[in-house]
Amino acid sequence: MTYPPTQSDSDRQALLADAIDWAVAHGLLVRPSPDKVNDQFVNGSVVTHAPFTLYPTPFPRAEFEKAKGLQQPWNTLIHKLSLDDALITEVMKELSDVDDFMRKLYEIYLKTKEEGIIQRASLGIHRCDYLLHAEPGADTKSARIQQVEFNTIASSFGSLSTCTSQLHRYLLQASERYASGVINIDQLPENRSVQAIAGGIASAWKLYGNPHARVMMVVQPGERNVFDQRWIEYNLLESHGIRLLRRTLEEIEDRGTLDPKTKALTIDGHEIAVTYFRSGYAPTDYPTSKEWDARLKVERSLSIKCPTAAYQIVGAKKIQQLLSVPGRLERYVDVYTADLLRESFTGLYPFDNSPEGQQAYKLALEDPERFVMKPQREGGGNNIYGEEIIDTLKKLTVEERSAFILMELIRSPPLDNLMVREGKLIEGEVASELGIYGIYLNDGEKAIVNEIGGHLLRTKAHATKEGGVAAGFAVIDSPLLV
Ligand code: ADP
Ligand code: MG
């Protein structure tokens, strides 16, 4: 059977129009870049649909279920990692000298630890990302998930992913022309990521215990693409009656105060129960020392952080690489779980002065097309591929090299689908990255929430290496379980 379903041009155009209407009517939206907006429209009043696939992309059901099954162990593991001071010290000893951003984060971690941690509860809203891997030439049915990374800060698209799952369900249910006989509704899994994320924040808010306190979302100044964040805010109010403030790090430094005794965080007259960071993951989020001061202020406060500095540090790619060292996972989980988690690991190597690091260096020079080189960054567009690895390695000292890890390329079997961006259909071979959200709340003694929080599928042209939606590489999709 051909996939996506073949159609006449006129049918396809009609479908496209249907899909765009649905997207716009249901908030599957982004704001176009300012240079594309006529200046007759003011105050951000021009929107377009978020980029999406016209059809869900086939994904093996067993691998989808496997990824979901790994999420609760991951939630617990990330929490345990965040409590492992020896691990954080070990990693930061190496990174502090070569990565300013990581060092600043570590300084906040150290300072608050030294002062005594006021808030022992922590909230995790994570996302583990996977690509399907099949050996070149092998049957696509043999494809298995391999982990790209795990995110512990500002995991995005929790809302727009729910929307896109609904869009594909709508198209299937509303239109005979869409895919009758090709797609069954039970192949489109329910996706409650926005409800799960808002629910996690609500649980933390309740744990804080002040019915008058609010939730604060830390946002980037001037951010245009706010709808994914807004849906969480609306769900929090509509389903839980909890109000949310949006504030930048600069505003927090200017106007936020800590109660000298309780360390309760107050801003503009509102006590903050939960601080949820949707900014603060990249060096550009901290243009001056002011933003770092704001981060420290929040970290010191009684508000429940999502994430804490420790959670953010253990989300580093260096930690991901360390976990693949034999015996490492067993420090935190039983052998059965360790094997289960490890099954989704691809080759990960240090890039430092150790014998393994030297070996990785040689491997990368010999066969750069086999690898991706990654710094300790988040948000897309930072990785180095292929021949560029060689150029980069030539410029780095051995010490500077240790700011990176080396990772084996995951090779997704190509599939066909149609992507829609700014109203235009883009046809061709695609590859999809599956994200599973994890929601975790620990009160300082025990887990009180540990949930699988829905999923995200991002799809990009197969030939493109990077995968970010916001960065313009990928579109939002939903899995068709096969
Ligand atoms: P970031 O924190 O910037 O999101 P990622 O590790 O997720 O960094 O890498 C960004 C993108 O690069 C991924 O979405 C994926 O498309 C691609 N990528 C990363 N690692 C690999 C890999 N090992 N094999 C193939 N593609 C990869
Ligand atoms: Mg990523």
Short mmCIF file of C-alpha atoms and ligand atoms in Angstrom, two decimals:
data_model
loop_
_atom_site.label_atom_id
_atom_site.label_comp_id
_atom_site.label_asym_id
_atom_site.label_seq_id
_atom_site.Cartn_x
_atom_site.Cartn_y
_atom_site.Cartn_z
CA MET A 1 0.00 0.00 0.00
CA THR A 2 1.32 3.47 -0.84
CA TYR A 3 1.73 5.96 1.91
CA PRO A 4 0.76 8.72 2.18
CA PRO A 5 -2.47 7.89 0.32
CA THR A 6 -2.47 9.03 -3.30
CA GLN A 7 -5.01 11.63 -4.31
CA SER A 8 -6.01 13.88 -7.15
CA ASP A 9 -4.55 17.38 -7.04
CA SER A 10 -7.93 18.93 -6.36
CA ASP A 11 -8.63 16.54 -3.47
CA ARG A 12 -5.26 17.29 -1.98
CA GLN A 13 -5.80 21.05 -2.25
CA ALA A 14 -9.18 20.71 -0.57
CA LEU A 15 -7.61 18.68 2.24
CA LEU A 16 -4.87 21.21 2.66
CA ALA A 17 -7.42 24.01 3.00
CA ASP A 18 -9.38 21.91 5.54
CA ALA A 19 -6.28 21.23 7.57
CA ILE A 20 -5.20 24.88 7.64
CA ASP A 21 -8.68 26.00 8.71
CA TRP A 22 -8.71 23.47 11.53
CA ALA A 23 -5.23 24.50 12.67
CA VAL A 24 -6.09 28.17 12.74
CA ALA A 25 -9.45 27.56 14.42
CA HIS A 26 -7.87 25.42 17.18
CA GLY A 27 -4.77 27.38 18.07
CA LEU A 28 -2.18 25.31 16.22
CA LEU A 29 -0.44 28.62 15.56
CA VAL A 30 2.81 30.52 15.25
CA ARG A 31 3.61 34.15 14.54
CA PRO A 32 5.46 34.73 11.28
CA SER A 33 8.79 36.55 11.44
CA PRO A 34 8.34 40.35 11.52
CA ASP A 35 9.77 40.85 8.02
CA LYS A 36 6.86 38.82 6.63
CA VAL A 37 4.20 40.91 8.34
CA ASN A 38 2.57 43.93 6.74
CA ASP A 39 2.90 46.90 9.12
CA GLN A 40 -0.82 47.59 8.95
CA PHE A 41 -1.18 44.78 11.44
CA VAL A 42 -0.01 45.67 14.93
CA ASN A 43 0.34 44.03 18.35
CA GLY A 44 1.17 40.56 17.10
CA SER A 45 -2.20 40.24 15.40
CA VAL A 46 -0.90 38.25 12.44
CA VAL A 47 -0.67 34.50 12.91
CA THR A 48 -0.25 31.47 10.71
CA HIS A 49 -0.61 27.75 11.29
CA ALA A 50 2.31 25.99 12.97
CA PRO A 51 4.17 23.76 10.48
CA PHE A 52 2.63 20.28 10.45
CA THR A 53 2.43 17.09 8.41
CA LEU A 54 -0.73 16.51 6.39
CA TYR A 55 -0.73 12.85 7.42
CA PRO A 56 0.50 11.15 10.57
CA THR A 57 3.83 9.38 9.99
CA PRO A 58 3.97 5.58 10.43
CA PHE A 59 5.82 4.54 13.60
CA PRO A 60 6.17 0.96 14.90
CA ARG A 61 3.66 0.42 17.69
CA ALA A 62 5.98 -1.77 19.73
CA GLU A 63 8.73 0.88 19.66
CA PHE A 64 6.25 3.59 20.62
CA GLU A 65 5.08 1.50 23.60
CA LYS A 66 8.69 0.78 24.51
CA ALA A 67 9.54 4.49 24.61
CA LYS A 68 6.52 5.14 26.81
CA GLY A 69 7.51 2.29 29.09
CA LEU A 70 10.93 3.84 29.63
CA GLN A 71 9.61 7.20 30.77
CA GLN A 72 8.77 6.51 34.41
CA PRO A 73 12.18 4.89 35.03
CA TRP A 74 13.75 7.94 33.37
CA ASN A 75 11.81 10.33 35.61
CA THR A 76 13.08 8.51 38.70
CA LEU A 77 16.61 8.27 37.33
CA ILE A 78 16.82 11.99 36.57
CA HIS A 79 15.74 12.75 40.13
CA LYS A 80 18.37 10.42 41.56
CA LEU A 81 21.04 11.95 39.33
CA SER A 82 20.08 15.42 40.57
CA LEU A 83 20.74 14.30 44.16
CA ASP A 84 24.13 12.79 43.34
CA ASP A 85 26.52 15.54 44.38
CA ALA A 86 29.56 13.38 43.57
CA LEU A 87 28.36 12.94 39.99
CA ILE A 88 27.70 16.66 39.52
CA THR A 89 31.11 17.49 41.02
CA GLU A 90 32.82 14.97 38.74
CA VAL A 91 31.21 16.32 35.61
CA MET A 92 31.63 19.97 36.50
CA LYS A 93 35.30 19.48 37.31
CA GLU A 94 35.75 18.75 33.63
CA LEU A 95 33.27 21.28 32.20
CA SER A 96 33.83 24.31 34.46
CA ASP A 97 37.00 25.42 32.71
CA VAL A 98 35.72 24.97 29.18
CA ASP A 99 32.05 25.92 29.39
CA ASP A 100 31.13 29.27 30.98
CA PHE A 101 27.43 28.60 30.84
CA MET A 102 27.68 25.30 32.68
CA ARG A 103 30.03 26.86 35.22
CA LYS A 104 27.58 29.67 36.03
CA LEU A 105 24.82 27.13 36.53
CA TYR A 106 27.11 25.09 38.77
CA GLU A 107 27.96 28.18 40.83
CA ILE A 108 24.26 28.64 41.52
CA TYR A 109 24.01 24.99 42.50
CA LEU A 110 27.00 25.31 44.86
CA LYS A 111 25.87 28.54 46.42
CA THR A 112 22.38 27.36 47.27
CA LYS A 113 23.70 24.06 48.56
CA GLU A 114 26.12 25.89 50.83
CA GLU A 115 23.37 28.19 52.14
CA GLY A 116 21.10 25.23 52.77
CA ILE A 117 18.32 24.26 50.39
CA ILE A 118 15.05 25.87 51.43
CA GLN A 119 12.70 24.03 49.09
CA ARG A 120 13.30 20.29 49.02
CA ALA A 121 10.51 19.57 46.53
CA SER A 122 11.26 19.64 42.83
CA LEU A 123 9.14 19.39 39.72
CA GLY A 124 10.35 17.70 36.56
CA ILE A 125 8.73 18.27 33.18
CA HIS A 126 11.01 16.26 30.95
CA ARG A 127 11.06 14.96 27.41
CA CYS A 128 13.07 11.98 26.20
CA ASP A 129 13.69 12.09 22.45
CA TYR A 130 14.23 9.09 20.18
CA LEU A 131 14.92 8.40 16.53
CA LEU A 132 14.28 5.08 14.84
CA HIS A 133 17.43 3.33 13.79
CA ALA A 134 17.84 0.65 11.15
CA GLU A 135 21.08 -0.52 9.59
CA PRO A 136 21.38 0.79 6.02
CA GLY A 137 19.61 -1.58 3.65
CA ALA A 138 17.80 -3.38 6.46
CA ASP A 139 14.03 -3.85 6.50
CA THR A 140 12.29 -0.80 8.06
CA LYS A 141 10.39 -3.24 10.26
CA SER A 142 13.64 -3.93 12.06
CA ALA A 143 13.91 -0.26 13.12
CA ARG A 144 14.42 0.29 16.85
CA ILE A 145 14.27 3.43 18.95
CA GLN A 146 17.54 5.02 19.97
CA GLN A 147 17.72 7.93 22.34
CA VAL A 148 18.80 11.28 20.95
CA GLU A 149 18.79 13.08 24.29
CA PHE A 150 16.72 13.77 27.39
CA ASN A 151 15.53 17.29 28.17
CA THR A 152 15.09 18.55 31.72
CA ILE A 153 14.41 22.22 30.98
CA ALA A 154 11.84 24.02 28.82
CA SER A 155 10.67 20.95 26.91
CA SER A 156 8.50 22.52 24.26
CA PHE A 157 5.55 21.56 22.04
CA GLY A 158 3.57 19.90 24.83
CA SER A 159 0.56 21.88 23.67
CA LEU A 160 0.99 22.02 19.91
CA SER A 161 1.65 18.26 19.90
CA THR A 162 -1.76 17.62 21.48
CA CYS A 163 -3.27 19.93 18.84
CA THR A 164 -1.55 18.09 15.99
CA SER A 165 -2.73 14.70 17.24
CA GLN A 166 -6.25 16.12 17.22
CA LEU A 167 -5.78 17.60 13.75
CA HIS A 168 -4.95 14.18 12.29
CA ARG A 169 -7.90 12.62 14.10
CA TYR A 170 -10.15 15.34 12.76
CA LEU A 171 -9.00 14.93 9.17
CA LEU A 172 -9.55 11.20 9.36
CA GLN A 173 -13.00 11.48 10.90
CA ALA A 174 -14.23 14.43 8.84
CA SER A 175 -13.12 13.56 5.36
CA GLU A 176 -13.79 10.52 3.24
CA ARG A 177 -11.04 11.70 0.92
CA TYR A 178 -8.38 11.65 3.62
CA ALA A 179 -7.36 8.07 4.07
CA SER A 180 -10.31 5.73 4.13
CA GLY A 181 -9.12 2.16 4.32
CA VAL A 182 -5.53 3.23 4.94
CA ILE A 183 -5.69 4.64 8.46
CA ASN A 184 -7.80 3.36 11.37
CA ILE A 185 -8.63 5.70 14.22
CA ASP A 186 -7.13 3.25 16.74
CA GLN A 187 -3.75 3.77 15.07
CA LEU A 188 -3.77 7.38 16.27
CA PRO A 189 -2.93 7.31 19.99
CA GLU A 190 -4.55 9.80 22.32
CA ASN A 191 -2.15 12.54 23.31
CA ARG A 192 -2.80 14.47 26.49
CA SER A 193 0.56 16.21 26.83
CA VAL A 194 -0.83 19.67 27.52
CA GLN A 195 -3.14 18.32 30.24
CA ALA A 196 -0.28 16.30 31.74
CA ILE A 197 2.10 19.27 31.90
CA ALA A 198 -0.52 21.58 33.40
CA GLY A 199 -1.50 18.78 35.80
CA GLY A 200 2.11 18.43 36.95
CA ILE A 201 2.38 22.15 37.61
CA ALA A 202 -0.95 22.04 39.48
CA SER A 203 0.31 19.20 41.72
CA ALA A 204 3.40 21.24 42.61
CA TRP A 205 1.22 24.28 43.29
CA LYS A 206 -0.94 22.23 45.68
CA LEU A 207 2.12 20.85 47.42
CA TYR A 208 3.36 24.39 48.03
CA GLY A 209 0.20 24.90 50.03
CA ASN A 210 -0.74 28.56 49.65
CA PRO A 211 -4.07 28.97 47.83
CA HIS A 212 -3.26 32.61 47.06
CA ALA A 213 0.10 31.92 45.47
CA ARG A 214 0.56 31.83 41.69
CA VAL A 215 2.65 30.02 39.15
CA MET A 216 5.35 31.96 37.33
CA MET A 217 6.47 31.03 33.83
CA VAL A 218 9.93 32.39 33.07
CA VAL A 219 9.86 33.55 29.46
CA GLN A 220 12.16 35.12 26.91
CA PRO A 221 11.74 38.87 26.36
CA GLY A 222 9.82 39.60 23.16
CA GLU A 223 9.07 35.93 22.44
CA ARG A 224 6.64 35.75 19.51
CA ASN A 225 5.86 32.06 19.53
CA VAL A 226 3.96 31.87 22.75
CA PHE A 227 0.97 29.72 21.85
CA ASP A 228 2.55 26.47 22.99
CA GLN A 229 3.17 28.13 26.38
CA ARG A 230 -0.20 29.87 26.45
CA TRP A 231 -2.12 26.62 26.15
CA ILE A 232 -0.48 25.40 29.35
CA GLU A 233 -1.42 28.65 31.05
CA TYR A 234 -5.05 28.41 29.88
CA ASN A 235 -5.32 24.77 30.92
CA LEU A 236 -3.94 25.61 34.36
CA LEU A 237 -6.62 28.25 34.84
CA GLU A 238 -9.52 26.44 33.19
CA SER A 239 -8.94 22.97 34.66
CA HIS A 240 -7.30 23.82 37.98
CA GLY A 241 -8.28 27.42 38.75
CA ILE A 242 -4.61 28.39 39.07
CA ARG A 243 -3.32 31.70 37.76
CA LEU A 244 -0.02 32.09 36.02
CA LEU A 245 2.27 35.08 35.56
CA ARG A 246 4.72 35.40 32.68
CA ARG A 247 7.97 37.14 33.65
CA THR A 248 11.42 37.53 32.12
CA LEU A 249 14.61 36.98 34.11
CA GLU A 250 15.22 40.73 33.97
CA GLU A 251 11.82 41.46 35.51
CA ILE A 252 12.46 38.89 38.21
CA GLU A 253 15.73 40.60 39.11
CA ASP A 254 14.15 44.07 39.05
CA ARG A 255 10.94 43.34 40.88
CA GLY A 256 11.16 39.95 42.60
CA THR A 257 11.87 39.83 46.35
CA LEU A 258 12.63 37.09 48.84
CA ASP A 259 11.14 37.12 52.32
CA PRO A 260 14.16 37.38 54.63
CA LYS A 261 12.86 34.60 56.88
CA THR A 262 10.83 32.19 54.76
CA LYS A 263 12.51 32.97 51.39
CA ALA A 264 9.07 33.12 49.80
CA LEU A 265 9.41 34.64 46.32
CA THR A 266 7.11 37.56 45.61
CA ILE A 267 6.76 39.55 42.41
CA ASP A 268 4.36 42.43 41.71
CA GLY A 269 2.46 41.60 44.89
CA HIS A 270 2.06 37.86 44.17
CA GLU A 271 3.74 35.03 46.02
CA ILE A 272 5.09 32.41 43.61
CA ALA A 273 4.43 28.74 44.41
CA VAL A 274 6.01 27.26 41.28
CA THR A 275 8.62 28.71 38.92
CA TYR A 276 8.43 27.03 35.52
CA PHE A 277 11.32 27.89 33.20
CA ARG A 278 10.56 28.19 29.48
CA SER A 279 13.66 30.30 29.13
CA GLY A 280 17.07 30.04 30.77
CA TYR A 281 18.42 27.03 28.86
CA ALA A 282 20.76 28.91 26.52
CA PRO A 283 23.65 31.36 27.03
CA THR A 284 21.69 33.97 25.04
CA ASP A 285 19.01 33.91 27.75
CA TYR A 286 21.59 35.50 30.08
CA PRO A 287 22.95 38.53 28.18
CA THR A 288 24.15 40.21 31.41
CA SER A 289 24.91 39.23 35.00
CA LYS A 290 21.44 40.47 35.90
CA GLU A 291 19.79 37.38 34.41
CA TRP A 292 22.14 35.12 36.36
CA ASP A 293 21.29 37.04 39.53
CA ALA A 294 17.61 36.40 38.79
CA ARG A 295 18.29 32.70 38.35
CA LEU A 296 20.09 32.63 41.69
CA LYS A 297 17.22 34.49 43.34
CA VAL A 298 14.74 31.89 42.12
CA GLU A 299 17.03 29.00 43.09
CA ARG A 300 17.36 30.37 46.65
CA SER A 301 13.63 30.86 47.00
CA LEU A 302 10.91 28.76 48.55
CA SER A 303 9.15 28.41 45.20
CA ILE A 304 9.17 24.93 43.67
CA LYS A 305 11.47 25.02 40.65
CA CYS A 306 10.96 23.32 37.30
CA PRO A 307 13.80 22.71 36.90
CA THR A 308 16.27 23.25 39.73
CA ALA A 309 19.86 24.01 38.73
CA ALA A 310 20.68 20.39 39.60
CA TYR A 311 17.98 19.05 37.27
CA GLN A 312 19.28 21.27 34.49
CA ILE A 313 22.89 20.21 35.04
CA VAL A 314 22.07 16.49 34.92
CA GLY A 315 20.25 17.12 31.63
CA ALA A 316 23.65 17.82 30.06
CA LYS A 317 24.84 15.68 27.19
CA LYS A 318 27.96 14.88 29.20
CA ILE A 319 25.77 13.08 31.76
CA GLN A 320 24.00 11.20 28.97
CA GLN A 321 27.38 10.00 27.78
CA LEU A 322 28.52 9.02 31.29
CA LEU A 323 25.37 6.94 31.80
CA SER A 324 26.41 4.77 28.87
CA VAL A 325 29.65 3.77 30.63
CA PRO A 326 29.26 0.15 31.83
CA GLY A 327 28.13 -0.05 35.43
CA ARG A 328 27.08 3.59 35.69
CA LEU A 329 23.34 3.09 35.40
CA GLU A 330 23.51 0.34 38.01
CA ARG A 331 24.41 2.95 40.60
CA TYR A 332 20.85 4.24 40.37
CA VAL A 333 18.59 1.48 39.08
CA ASP A 334 18.34 -2.32 39.30
CA VAL A 335 20.11 -4.38 36.65
CA TYR A 336 16.89 -5.18 34.84
CA THR A 337 15.98 -1.50 34.45
CA ALA A 338 19.57 -0.65 33.54
CA ASP A 339 19.46 -3.13 30.64
CA LEU A 340 16.09 -1.82 29.52
CA LEU A 341 17.30 1.79 29.45
CA ARG A 342 20.61 0.85 27.81
CA GLU A 343 18.85 -0.93 24.98
CA SER A 344 17.92 2.49 23.56
CA PHE A 345 21.45 3.94 23.82
CA THR A 346 23.58 4.43 20.77
CA GLY A 347 27.37 4.78 20.92
CA LEU A 348 28.34 7.71 23.16
CA TYR A 349 31.95 8.70 23.76
CA PRO A 350 33.78 11.25 25.88
CA PHE A 351 35.96 13.71 24.02
CA ASP A 352 38.44 14.31 26.81
CA ASN A 353 42.00 13.30 27.56
CA SER A 354 41.10 9.82 28.85
CA PRO A 355 42.07 6.76 26.76
CA GLU A 356 38.41 6.51 25.67
CA GLY A 357 38.48 10.19 24.71
CA GLN A 358 41.63 9.70 22.64
CA GLN A 359 40.05 6.72 20.97
CA ALA A 360 36.94 8.78 20.13
CA TYR A 361 39.17 11.47 18.66
CA LYS A 362 40.78 8.93 16.36
CA LEU A 363 37.43 7.43 15.36
CA ALA A 364 36.00 10.86 14.54
CA LEU A 365 38.96 11.79 12.34
CA GLU A 366 38.86 8.47 10.53
CA ASP A 367 35.15 8.36 9.84
CA PRO A 368 33.40 11.66 10.62
CA GLU A 369 30.26 10.75 8.65
CA ARG A 370 29.48 8.15 11.31
CA PHE A 371 29.15 10.71 14.11
CA VAL A 372 27.67 13.85 15.54
CA MET A 373 29.70 16.06 17.86
CA LYS A 374 27.70 17.81 20.58
CA PRO A 375 28.44 20.66 22.98
CA GLN A 376 26.56 21.06 26.28
CA ARG A 377 23.84 23.15 24.65
CA GLU A 378 20.07 22.95 24.23
CA GLY A 379 17.60 24.36 21.75
CA GLY A 380 18.85 23.04 18.42
CA GLY A 381 21.39 24.17 15.86
CA ASN A 382 24.48 23.55 18.00
CA ASN A 383 25.64 20.17 16.75
CA ILE A 384 28.50 19.47 14.39
CA TYR A 385 28.29 16.81 11.66
CA GLY A 386 30.51 15.04 9.15
CA GLU A 387 33.50 16.85 7.67
CA GLU A 388 32.84 19.83 9.92
CA ILE A 389 33.84 17.64 12.84
CA ILE A 390 37.35 17.47 11.40
CA ASP A 391 37.56 21.24 10.89
CA THR A 392 36.35 21.83 14.44
CA LEU A 393 38.71 19.31 15.98
CA LYS A 394 41.65 20.98 14.24
CA LYS A 395 40.84 24.26 15.99
CA LEU A 396 40.36 22.87 19.51
CA THR A 397 42.91 22.14 22.21
CA VAL A 398 42.61 18.80 24.00
CA GLU A 399 41.12 20.66 26.93
CA GLU A 400 38.56 22.51 24.83
CA ARG A 401 37.54 19.23 23.24
CA SER A 402 36.27 17.97 26.57
CA ALA A 403 33.37 20.45 26.34
CA PHE A 404 31.89 18.10 23.71
CA ILE A 405 30.73 14.53 23.46
CA LEU A 406 30.82 12.32 20.40
CA MET A 407 27.75 10.36 19.43
CA GLU A 408 27.10 7.70 16.84
CA LEU A 409 24.64 8.86 14.15
CA ILE A 410 21.22 7.25 14.38
CA ARG A 411 20.10 6.30 10.89
CA SER A 412 16.36 6.60 10.40
CA PRO A 413 14.87 4.68 7.52
CA PRO A 414 13.31 7.25 5.15
CA LEU A 415 9.51 7.43 4.84
CA ASP A 416 7.29 9.57 2.64
CA ASN A 417 4.99 12.27 3.90
CA LEU A 418 3.77 15.78 3.10
CA MET A 419 4.83 18.69 5.25
CA VAL A 420 2.91 21.96 5.38
CA ARG A 421 4.74 25.17 6.15
CA GLU A 422 3.27 28.66 5.58
CA GLY A 423 0.47 27.08 3.59
CA LYS A 424 2.79 25.30 1.15
CA LEU A 425 2.99 21.55 0.67
CA ILE A 426 6.47 20.06 0.81
CA GLU A 427 6.63 16.51 -0.48
CA GLY A 428 9.44 14.07 0.10
CA GLU A 429 11.37 11.66 2.26
CA VAL A 430 11.12 12.40 5.94
CA ALA A 431 12.47 11.19 9.27
CA SER A 432 10.64 11.55 12.57
CA GLU A 433 11.82 12.09 16.13
CA LEU A 434 9.59 10.83 18.92
CA GLY A 435 9.49 12.67 22.22
CA ILE A 436 7.87 11.27 25.35
CA TYR A 437 7.02 13.75 28.10
CA GLY A 438 7.67 12.81 31.69
CA ILE A 439 6.02 14.48 34.67
CA TYR A 440 7.64 13.99 38.06
CA LEU A 441 7.14 15.64 41.43
CA ASN A 442 9.16 14.79 44.51
CA ASP A 443 8.36 16.39 47.86
CA GLY A 444 11.93 15.95 49.11
CA GLU A 445 11.31 12.49 50.52
CA LYS A 446 9.27 10.62 47.99
CA ALA A 447 7.81 10.82 44.52
CA ILE A 448 4.25 12.06 44.59
CA VAL A 449 3.81 12.22 40.81
CA ASN A 450 5.58 9.98 38.28
CA GLU A 451 3.73 9.96 34.97
CA ILE A 452 4.08 9.48 31.25
CA GLY A 453 2.95 12.84 29.94
CA GLY A 454 1.93 12.27 26.33
CA HIS A 455 4.12 12.47 23.25
CA LEU A 456 5.46 14.59 20.41
CA LEU A 457 6.45 13.60 16.91
CA ARG A 458 8.63 16.01 14.96
CA THR A 459 9.28 15.31 11.32
CA LYS A 460 11.95 16.76 9.05
CA ALA A 461 13.19 16.23 5.54
CA HIS A 462 15.29 13.07 5.67
CA ALA A 463 18.33 14.87 4.28
CA THR A 464 18.29 17.52 7.03
CA LYS A 465 20.45 16.71 10.01
CA GLU A 466 19.10 18.97 12.74
CA GLY A 467 15.54 18.60 13.91
CA GLY A 468 14.14 21.70 15.70
CA VAL A 469 10.66 22.99 14.82
CA ALA A 470 11.28 26.49 16.17
CA ALA A 471 14.63 26.56 14.36
CA GLY A 472 12.74 25.94 11.09
CA PHE A 473 14.02 22.43 10.38
CA ALA A 474 11.08 20.28 11.39
CA VAL A 475 7.30 20.23 11.52
CA ILE A 476 4.91 18.87 14.15
CA ASP A 477 3.46 15.46 13.45
CA SER A 478 1.68 12.59 15.17
CA PRO A 479 2.46 8.88 15.02
CA LEU A 480 0.43 6.41 12.98
CA LEU A 481 1.04 3.20 14.91
CA VAL A 482 1.84 0.27 12.63
P1 ADP B 1 19.37 19.93 21.27
O1 ADP B 1 19.56 19.90 22.74
O2 ADP B 1 19.97 21.12 20.63
O3 ADP B 1 17.94 19.70 20.90
P2 ADP B 1 19.85 17.26 20.23
O4 ADP B 1 20.76 16.30 20.87
O5 ADP B 1 18.40 17.00 20.40
O6 ADP B 1 20.25 18.72 20.72
O7 ADP B 1 20.19 17.34 18.67
C1 ADP B 1 19.46 18.19 17.79
C2 ADP B 1 18.97 17.41 16.58
O8 ADP B 1 20.07 16.79 15.91
C3 ADP B 1 18.03 16.26 16.92
O9 ADP B 1 16.70 16.71 17.00
C4 ADP B 1 18.26 15.29 15.76
O10 ADP B 1 17.49 15.67 14.64
C5 ADP B 1 19.72 15.52 15.43
N1 ADP B 1 20.55 14.51 16.14
C6 ADP B 1 21.08 14.62 17.37
N2 ADP B 1 21.75 13.52 17.73
C7 ADP B 1 21.67 12.68 16.69
C8 ADP B 1 22.18 11.36 16.41
N3 ADP B 1 22.93 10.71 17.29
N4 ADP B 1 21.87 10.81 15.22
C9 ADP B 1 21.13 11.46 14.30
N5 ADP B 1 20.63 12.69 14.50
C10 ADP B 1 20.89 13.31 15.66
MG MG B 2 16.80 18.02 21.07
#
